[in-house]
């Protein structure tokens, strides 16, 4: 319970806090109530990461294919026999190698650009979310919330969205490329190398997505935290 | 120990610069507010009423002059201490209720107790007690959107009391309510003032407020035009014609 401020002193105890579990609870509620807006923000991250994942998965497949070709060549060198199919594989691989390498680099660049664009998009939508919540933030500050509480709420919210959206984005990108490759090359490329790389890429995507969302939220969260409590009194907005 | 004044302002000046002109929204306001008083700040729009209100509530910094809350100079406080003051010593009630839309009535009332570091169980207990006090014991788990304006304002009043503040600042608490609901809210505030001894400072246009106020401060052009005691006041608020028929 509150204790009255000592009549004599300028000393006021500082004991304002927001437990982490409570902050998480409030953040998740904020996401739920603005579900569609949150989903649109998430969709931006999801698409960016899906593109990134698909580009990286293509590289994984190319590598797996290359390994396969190398094995066949080795067999040939040892004087082994190859089927007609394998010969076609080796020939086409030799013809495509250069082109694929060039295209791969271009795609890498494109995926980085896509991630940058999606970061800017998140910043934009988080800023809008701040404007939308002017009064709510002002009210919280009137109730005694510190700047850091507001920052905390925004970061938890965006990191949660960022993480979920990145994982989903990875699944989308991964699924699309894997299905295409399955149709083109058959099951042979889905070796242990493929699964290992998929797992690694999943972690990578989640990390990149979450970190980018976090970076994109710094400025909006700062703006929200600096909002004067007087904002709560404004009738409009 | 309870000192006599809960709020004191001294030569409060607030200037706004608009282009090359300086506008004085407050021009030397000195006001002492007694502990346990129900005080209304009245004045037309643009009179500086809101500015005074914001300064007293620590929501806005004056250009010069000082505000003392419980003898503590607000200008001396840092952000943390101000937050602490807002959390523990002042309860705010707004014209537009300002409940957090994502939370239920109970969660709204409990939020200040969370900031104050109260445990969840204690906070919930306190929240239920307060909501019962304002007559909403049956609506603990309703969202603000499921409550009427009057009910929302009751939740806001319960919330403002969460940490046992010594002052409640009400900014046009009846401004968005119809006549009868407004009257109910005023009665509720008055009863809290009487029973809990909380000081109520309210900025208002609402003449219904005069009836329950201990003192009325009239603000005009950034200065105190006059301070009236209720007993000196001879205004008949009277019921509006046809009022009885509504009951």
Coordinates of C-alpha atoms in Angstrom, one line a residue:
Chain A
X1 CA 0.0 0.0 0.0
X2 CA 1.1 3.6 -0.5
X3 CA 2.7 5.5 2.3
X4 CA 2.1 9.2 2.5
X5 CA 5.0 11.2 1.4
X6 CA 6.9 12.5 4.4
X7 CA 5.7 15.9 5.2
X8 CA 9.2 17.3 5.9
X9 CA 11.2 15.7 3.2
X10 CA 11.9 16.1 -0.4
X11 CA 12.7 12.5 -0.3
X12 CA 10.2 10.4 -2.1
X13 CA 10.9 6.7 -2.3
X14 CA 11.3 5.4 -5.8
X15 CA 9.5 2.2 -6.1
X16 CA 7.7 2.0 -9.3
X17 CA 7.9 -1.2 -11.2
X18 CA 6.4 -3.3 -14.0
X19 CA 7.0 -7.0 -13.5
X20 CA 8.0 -8.8 -16.7
X21 CA 5.1 -11.2 -16.7
X22 CA 2.7 -8.3 -16.4
X23 CA 4.4 -6.5 -19.3
X24 CA 4.1 -9.6 -21.4
X25 CA 0.5 -10.0 -20.6
X26 CA -0.3 -6.4 -21.5
X27 CA 1.7 -6.6 -24.7
X28 CA -0.1 -9.8 -25.8
X29 CA -3.4 -8.2 -25.1
X30 CA -2.4 -5.2 -27.2
X31 CA -1.6 -7.5 -30.1
X32 CA -4.9 -9.4 -29.7
X33 CA -7.1 -6.3 -29.6
X34 CA -5.5 -4.9 -32.7
X35 CA -5.3 -8.3 -34.3
X36 CA -5.6 -7.3 -38.0
X37 CA -3.3 -4.4 -37.7
X38 CA -0.8 -6.6 -36.0
X39 CA -1.2 -9.2 -38.7
X40 CA -0.4 -6.7 -41.4
X41 CA 2.7 -5.7 -39.6
X42 CA 3.6 -9.3 -39.2
X43 CA 2.8 -10.0 -42.9
X44 CA 5.5 -7.5 -43.8
X45 CA 8.1 -9.4 -41.8
X46 CA 6.7 -12.7 -42.9
X47 CA 7.1 -11.9 -46.6
X48 CA 10.6 -10.4 -46.2
X49 CA 11.8 -13.5 -44.3
X50 CA 10.0 -15.9 -46.7
X51 CA 11.9 -14.3 -49.6
X52 CA 15.1 -14.4 -47.7
X53 CA 14.5 -18.1 -46.8
X54 CA 13.6 -19.1 -50.3
X55 CA 16.8 -17.5 -51.7
X56 CA 18.9 -19.3 -49.1
X57 CA 17.1 -22.6 -49.7
X58 CA 17.8 -22.3 -53.4
X59 CA 21.5 -22.0 -52.6
X60 CA 21.3 -25.1 -50.3
X61 CA 19.7 -27.1 -53.1
X62 CA 22.2 -25.9 -55.7
X63 CA 25.0 -27.0 -53.3
X64 CA 23.3 -30.4 -52.8
X65 CA 23.0 -30.8 -56.5
X66 CA 26.6 -29.8 -57.0
X67 CA 27.7 -32.4 -54.5
X68 CA 25.6 -35.0 -56.3
X69 CA 27.2 -34.1 -59.6
X70 CA 30.7 -34.2 -58.1
X71 CA 30.0 -37.7 -56.8
X72 CA 28.9 -38.9 -60.2
X73 CA 32.0 -37.4 -61.7
X74 CA 34.1 -39.2 -59.1
X75 CA 32.4 -42.4 -60.0
X76 CA 33.2 -41.8 -63.6
X77 CA 36.8 -41.0 -62.9
X78 CA 37.1 -44.3 -61.0
X79 CA 36.0 -46.0 -64.2
X80 CA 32.5 -46.7 -62.9
X81 CA 29.4 -46.7 -65.0
X82 CA 26.8 -44.0 -65.2
X83 CA 23.2 -44.2 -66.3
X84 CA 22.0 -42.0 -69.2
X85 CA 20.2 -39.8 -66.7
X86 CA 23.4 -39.2 -64.8
X87 CA 25.2 -38.1 -67.9
X88 CA 22.5 -35.6 -68.7
X89 CA 22.7 -34.3 -65.1
X90 CA 26.5 -33.8 -65.4
X91 CA 26.2 -32.0 -68.7
X92 CA 23.4 -29.7 -67.7
X93 CA 25.2 -28.9 -64.4
X94 CA 28.3 -27.9 -66.3
X95 CA 26.3 -25.7 -68.6
X96 CA 24.4 -24.0 -65.8
X97 CA 27.1 -23.6 -63.2
X98 CA 28.2 -20.1 -64.2
X99 CA 24.7 -18.7 -64.7
X100 CA 23.5 -20.1 -61.4
X101 CA 26.4 -18.5 -59.5
X102 CA 25.6 -15.1 -61.0
X103 CA 21.9 -15.4 -60.4
X104 CA 22.6 -16.5 -56.8
X105 CA 24.6 -13.4 -56.0
X106 CA 21.9 -11.2 -57.5
X107 CA 19.3 -12.9 -55.4
X108 CA 21.3 -12.5 -52.2
X109 CA 21.4 -8.8 -52.8
X110 CA 17.7 -8.7 -53.5
X111 CA 16.9 -10.6 -50.3
X112 CA 19.0 -8.1 -48.3
X113 CA 17.1 -5.2 -50.0
X114 CA 13.8 -7.0 -49.2
X115 CA 14.7 -7.2 -45.5
X116 CA 15.6 -3.5 -45.5
X117 CA 12.3 -2.5 -47.0
X118 CA 10.5 -4.6 -44.5
X119 CA 12.4 -3.0 -41.7
X120 CA 11.3 0.4 -42.9
X121 CA 7.7 -0.9 -43.1
X122 CA 7.7 -2.1 -39.5
X123 CA 9.0 1.2 -38.3
X124 CA 6.2 2.9 -40.2
X125 CA 3.5 0.7 -38.8
X126 CA 4.9 0.9 -35.3
X127 CA 4.9 4.7 -35.5
X128 CA 1.3 4.6 -36.5
X129 CA 0.5 2.3 -33.6
X130 CA 2.1 4.8 -31.3
X131 CA 0.0 7.6 -32.7
X132 CA -3.1 5.4 -32.3
X133 CA -2.2 4.8 -28.7
X134 CA -1.5 8.4 -27.7
X135 CA -4.1 8.5 -25.1
X136 CA -3.4 5.1 -23.7
X137 CA 0.2 5.8 -23.2
X138 CA -0.5 9.2 -21.7
X139 CA -3.0 7.6 -19.3
X140 CA -0.4 4.9 -18.3
X141 CA 2.0 7.7 -17.5
X142 CA -0.6 9.5 -15.4
X143 CA -1.0 6.3 -13.5
X144 CA 2.7 6.3 -12.7
X145 CA 4.3 4.4 -15.6
X146 CA 7.9 5.3 -16.3
X147 CA 9.3 5.9 -19.8
X148 CA 11.0 2.5 -19.5
X149 CA 7.7 0.7 -19.0
X150 CA 6.4 2.0 -22.3
X151 CA 9.6 1.1 -24.1
X152 CA 9.4 -2.4 -22.5
X153 CA 5.8 -2.9 -23.7
X154 CA 6.6 -1.9 -27.3
X155 CA 9.7 -4.1 -27.4
X156 CA 8.0 -7.1 -26.1
X157 CA 5.1 -6.6 -28.5
X158 CA 7.3 -6.2 -31.5
X159 CA 9.8 -8.9 -30.7
X160 CA 6.9 -11.4 -30.2
X161 CA 5.4 -10.4 -33.5
X162 CA 8.8 -10.4 -35.2
X163 CA 9.7 -13.9 -33.9
X164 CA 6.4 -15.5 -34.9
X165 CA 6.3 -13.8 -38.3
X166 CA 9.9 -14.8 -39.0
X167 CA 9.3 -18.5 -38.2
X168 CA 6.2 -18.5 -40.3
X169 CA 8.0 -16.7 -43.1
X170 CA 10.7 -19.3 -43.0
X171 CA 8.2 -22.1 -43.3
X172 CA 6.5 -20.4 -46.3
X173 CA 9.8 -19.8 -48.1
X174 CA 11.1 -23.2 -47.2
X175 CA 8.0 -25.1 -48.3
X176 CA 7.7 -23.3 -51.6
X177 CA 11.3 -23.9 -52.7
X178 CA 11.3 -27.5 -51.4
X179 CA 8.2 -28.4 -53.2
X180 CA 9.5 -26.9 -56.5
X181 CA 12.8 -28.8 -56.1
X182 CA 10.9 -32.0 -55.2
X183 CA 9.0 -31.7 -58.5
X184 CA 12.1 -30.9 -60.5
X185 CA 14.8 -33.2 -59.0
X186 CA 13.0 -35.9 -57.1
X187 CA 13.7 -37.0 -53.6
X188 CA 17.4 -37.6 -54.0
X189 CA 18.4 -34.0 -52.9
X190 CA 16.6 -34.4 -49.5
X191 CA 19.6 -35.9 -47.7
X192 CA 20.9 -35.2 -44.2
X193 CA 22.7 -32.1 -45.6
X194 CA 19.4 -30.6 -46.6
X195 CA 17.8 -31.1 -43.2
X196 CA 20.8 -29.8 -41.4
X197 CA 20.8 -26.7 -43.5
X198 CA 17.0 -26.2 -43.2
X199 CA 17.3 -26.3 -39.4
X200 CA 20.2 -23.8 -39.5
X201 CA 18.3 -21.5 -41.8
X202 CA 15.2 -21.7 -39.6
X203 CA 17.3 -20.4 -36.6
X204 CA 18.9 -17.8 -38.8
X205 CA 15.6 -16.5 -40.1
X206 CA 14.1 -16.3 -36.7
X207 CA 17.1 -14.4 -35.4
X208 CA 17.3 -12.0 -38.3
X209 CA 13.6 -11.3 -38.3
X210 CA 13.4 -10.7 -34.6
X211 CA 16.5 -8.5 -34.5
X212 CA 15.3 -6.4 -37.5
X213 CA 11.9 -5.9 -35.9
X214 CA 13.6 -4.9 -32.7
X215 CA 15.8 -2.4 -34.5
X216 CA 12.8 -1.1 -36.3
X217 CA 10.9 -0.5 -33.1
X218 CA 13.6 1.5 -31.3
X219 CA 12.6 4.8 -32.7
X220 CA 8.8 4.4 -32.4
X221 CA 9.2 3.1 -28.8
X222 CA 11.4 6.0 -27.9
X223 CA 8.8 8.4 -29.4
X224 CA 6.1 6.7 -27.3
X225 CA 8.1 6.9 -24.1
X226 CA 8.8 10.6 -24.6
X227 CA 5.1 11.3 -24.9
X228 CA 4.0 13.8 -22.2
X229 CA 1.3 12.6 -19.9
X230 CA -0.7 15.6 -20.9
X231 CA -1.5 13.7 -24.1
X232 CA -4.0 11.7 -22.0
X233 CA -6.1 14.8 -21.4
X234 CA -6.6 15.7 -25.0
X235 CA -10.1 14.9 -25.9
X236 CA -9.6 14.2 -29.6
X237 CA -7.2 11.8 -31.5
Chain B
X1 CA 1.4 13.9 10.1
X2 CA -1.2 15.7 8.1
X3 CA -0.3 19.2 7.2
X4 CA -2.9 21.7 6.5
X5 CA -2.3 22.3 2.8
X6 CA -2.1 19.4 0.4
X7 CA -1.4 21.6 -2.7
X8 CA 0.1 25.1 -2.8
X9 CA 1.0 27.1 -5.9
X10 CA 3.1 30.2 -5.8
X11 CA 3.1 32.8 -8.5
X12 CA 2.5 30.3 -11.1
X13 CA 3.3 31.6 -14.6
X14 CA 3.0 29.6 -17.8
X15 CA 4.0 31.2 -21.1
X16 CA 3.4 29.9 -24.6
X17 CA 5.3 31.4 -27.5
X18 CA 3.3 31.7 -30.7
X19 CA 5.4 33.1 -33.4
X20 CA 6.9 36.3 -32.0
X21 CA 4.1 36.7 -29.5
X22 CA 4.2 35.5 -25.9
X23 CA 1.0 34.3 -24.5
X24 CA 0.5 34.1 -20.8
X25 CA -1.8 31.2 -20.0
X26 CA -1.2 31.6 -16.4
X27 CA -0.2 34.9 -14.9
X28 CA 0.8 34.7 -11.3
X29 CA -1.6 32.2 -9.7
X30 CA -1.2 31.5 -6.0
X31 CA -3.6 29.1 -4.6
X32 CA -3.6 27.0 -1.4
X33 CA -5.8 23.9 -1.2
X34 CA -6.7 22.4 2.1
X35 CA -6.4 18.7 2.9
X36 CA -9.8 17.1 2.4
X37 CA -11.3 19.9 0.4
X38 CA -13.5 19.6 -2.6
X39 CA -12.5 22.4 -4.8
X40 CA -13.8 23.3 -8.3
X41 CA -11.8 25.3 -10.8
X42 CA -14.2 27.1 -13.0
X43 CA -13.7 29.3 -16.0
X44 CA -14.4 29.7 -19.6
X45 CA -12.4 27.9 -22.3
X46 CA -9.0 29.5 -22.7
X47 CA -9.0 31.0 -19.3
X48 CA -6.0 29.0 -18.2
X49 CA -8.1 26.6 -16.2
X50 CA -6.6 23.5 -17.9
X51 CA -3.1 24.9 -17.7
X52 CA -3.5 25.4 -13.9
X53 CA -4.9 21.9 -13.6
X54 CA -2.0 20.4 -15.6
X55 CA 0.6 22.3 -13.5
X56 CA -1.0 21.1 -10.2
X57 CA -1.1 17.5 -11.5
X58 CA 2.5 17.6 -12.5
X59 CA 1.6 17.0 -16.1
X60 CA 3.1 20.2 -17.3
X61 CA 6.0 22.3 -16.1
X62 CA 5.3 26.0 -15.3
X63 CA 7.5 28.7 -16.8
X64 CA 8.1 30.1 -13.4
X65 CA 6.6 29.8 -9.9
X66 CA 6.3 26.6 -8.0
X67 CA 3.8 23.9 -7.1
X68 CA 4.1 22.1 -3.8
X69 CA 2.3 18.8 -3.2
X70 CA 2.4 17.8 0.4
X71 CA 5.2 20.4 0.8
X72 CA 7.3 18.8 -1.8
X73 CA 8.4 21.2 -4.6
X74 CA 7.5 19.5 -7.9
X75 CA 10.2 21.3 -9.8
X76 CA 12.8 19.4 -7.6
X77 CA 11.6 16.0 -8.7
X78 CA 13.2 13.9 -11.3
X79 CA 11.3 11.7 -13.7
X80 CA 11.2 8.7 -11.4
X81 CA 10.0 10.7 -8.4
X82 CA 7.4 12.3 -10.5
X83 CA 6.2 8.9 -11.7
X84 CA 6.1 7.8 -8.1
X85 CA 4.1 10.9 -7.2
X86 CA 1.6 10.3 -10.0
X87 CA 1.3 6.7 -8.9
X88 CA 0.8 7.1 -5.2
X89 CA -0.2 10.6 -4.4
X90 CA -2.4 11.8 -7.2
X91 CA -5.3 10.0 -8.9
X92 CA -6.5 11.3 -12.2
X93 CA -10.0 11.3 -13.7
X94 CA -10.5 12.4 -17.3
X95 CA -13.3 13.8 -19.3
X96 CA -12.9 10.9 -21.8
X97 CA -12.5 8.3 -19.1
X98 CA -9.3 7.0 -20.6
X99 CA -9.6 3.4 -19.6
X100 CA -7.2 1.1 -21.3
X101 CA -9.4 -0.5 -23.9
X102 CA -7.6 -3.9 -23.9
X103 CA -8.2 -4.5 -20.2
X104 CA -11.3 -5.4 -18.2
X105 CA -12.7 -3.1 -15.5
X106 CA -10.8 -5.0 -12.8
X107 CA -7.5 -5.0 -14.7
X108 CA -7.9 -1.3 -15.3
X109 CA -8.3 -0.7 -11.6
X110 CA -5.5 -3.0 -10.7
X111 CA -2.9 -1.5 -13.1
X112 CA -1.8 1.3 -10.7
X113 CA -1.3 -1.3 -8.0
X114 CA 0.9 -3.2 -10.3
X115 CA 3.1 -0.1 -10.8
X116 CA 3.1 0.4 -7.1
X117 CA 4.6 -3.0 -6.6
X118 CA 1.6 -4.6 -4.9
X119 CA 1.2 -8.4 -5.3
X120 CA -1.4 -9.6 -7.8
X121 CA -3.6 -11.1 -5.1
X122 CA -3.6 -7.9 -3.0
X123 CA -4.2 -5.8 -6.1
X124 CA -7.1 -7.9 -7.2
X125 CA -8.6 -7.8 -3.8
X126 CA -8.2 -4.0 -3.7
X127 CA -9.7 -3.7 -7.2
X128 CA -12.8 -5.7 -6.3
X129 CA -13.2 -3.7 -3.1
X130 CA -13.0 -0.4 -5.1
X131 CA -15.3 -1.5 -7.9
X132 CA -17.8 -2.5 -5.3
X133 CA -17.4 0.9 -3.7
X134 CA -18.4 2.6 -6.9
X135 CA -21.2 0.2 -7.4
X136 CA -19.8 -1.9 -10.2
X137 CA -19.2 -5.1 -8.2
X138 CA -21.1 -7.1 -10.8
X139 CA -19.1 -5.9 -13.8
X140 CA -15.5 -6.8 -12.9
X141 CA -14.7 -8.6 -16.1
X142 CA -16.4 -6.3 -18.6
X143 CA -14.3 -4.4 -21.1
X144 CA -14.7 -0.6 -21.3
X145 CA -16.5 -1.0 -24.6
X146 CA -19.1 -3.1 -22.9
X147 CA -19.8 -0.4 -20.3
X148 CA -21.9 2.8 -20.5
X149 CA -20.2 6.2 -20.2
X150 CA -21.3 6.6 -16.5
X151 CA -20.0 3.1 -15.7
X152 CA -16.7 3.8 -17.5
X153 CA -16.3 6.9 -15.4
X154 CA -17.0 4.9 -12.3
X155 CA -14.2 2.5 -13.2
X156 CA -12.0 5.5 -13.8
X157 CA -12.8 6.8 -10.3
X158 CA -12.1 3.4 -8.8
X159 CA -8.8 3.3 -10.7
X160 CA -7.9 6.8 -9.4
X161 CA -8.3 5.5 -5.9
X162 CA -6.2 2.4 -6.3
X163 CA -3.2 3.5 -4.4
X164 CA -4.9 5.6 -1.8
X165 CA -4.0 9.0 -3.2
X166 CA -4.3 12.1 -1.1
X167 CA -5.5 14.1 -4.2
X168 CA -7.9 13.3 -7.0
X169 CA -7.6 15.5 -10.0
X170 CA -10.7 15.4 -12.1
X171 CA -10.7 17.1 -15.5
X172 CA -14.2 17.8 -16.6
X173 CA -15.4 14.5 -15.1
X174 CA -18.9 15.1 -16.2
X175 CA -18.1 16.6 -19.6
X176 CA -19.1 13.6 -21.6
X177 CA -22.0 12.4 -19.6
X178 CA -25.7 13.3 -19.7
X179 CA -27.3 15.3 -16.9
X180 CA -28.4 12.5 -14.6
X181 CA -25.3 10.4 -15.0
X182 CA -23.2 13.5 -14.4
X183 CA -25.1 14.1 -11.2
X184 CA -24.5 10.5 -10.1
X185 CA -20.8 10.9 -10.7
X186 CA -20.6 14.1 -8.8
X187 CA -22.5 12.5 -5.9
X188 CA -20.0 9.6 -5.9
X189 CA -17.1 12.0 -5.9
X190 CA -18.6 14.0 -3.0
X191 CA -19.2 10.8 -1.0
X192 CA -15.6 9.7 -1.6
X193 CA -14.5 13.1 -0.5
X194 CA -16.5 12.9 2.7
X195 CA -15.9 9.2 3.6
X196 CA -12.3 8.7 2.5
X197 CA -11.1 12.3 3.2
X198 CA -9.5 12.5 -0.3
X199 CA -9.0 16.0 -1.6
X200 CA -10.8 16.5 -4.9
X201 CA -9.7 19.1 -7.4
X202 CA -11.9 19.4 -10.4
X203 CA -11.7 21.6 -13.4
X204 CA -15.2 22.0 -14.8
X205 CA -17.8 23.9 -16.7
X206 CA -20.5 22.0 -15.0
X207 CA -22.6 24.2 -12.7
X208 CA -23.9 21.1 -10.9
X209 CA -20.4 20.9 -9.4
X210 CA -20.9 24.1 -7.5
X211 CA -23.4 22.5 -5.2
X212 CA -21.0 20.1 -3.7
X213 CA -17.8 22.1 -3.8
X214 CA -16.3 23.5 -0.6
X215 CA -14.7 26.3 -2.6
X216 CA -14.9 27.5 -6.1
X217 CA -11.9 29.1 -7.8
X218 CA -12.9 31.3 -10.8
X219 CA -10.1 31.7 -13.3
X220 CA -10.1 34.4 -15.9
X221 CA -7.3 35.5 -18.3
X222 CA -4.8 33.4 -16.4
X223 CA -5.5 34.9 -13.0
X224 CA -7.7 34.0 -10.1
X225 CA -10.8 36.2 -10.5
X226 CA -12.3 35.2 -7.2
X227 CA -12.4 32.4 -4.7
X228 CA -15.8 31.7 -3.3
X229 CA -16.8 29.6 -0.3
X230 CA -19.9 27.6 -0.8
X231 CA -21.6 29.1 2.1
X232 CA -21.3 32.5 0.6
X233 CA -22.7 31.2 -2.6
X234 CA -26.2 32.0 -3.4
X235 CA -26.9 30.2 -6.6
X236 CA -29.9 28.1 -7.1
X237 CA -28.9 25.2 -9.3
X238 CA -32.4 23.9 -9.3
X239 CA -33.7 21.0 -11.2
X240 CA -34.3 21.5 -14.9
X241 CA -37.8 21.6 -15.8
X242 CA -39.2 18.2 -16.6
X243 CA -36.4 16.6 -14.6
X244 CA -38.8 14.9 -12.2
X245 CA -40.6 13.3 -15.1
X246 CA -37.4 11.4 -16.0
X247 CA -37.2 9.6 -12.7

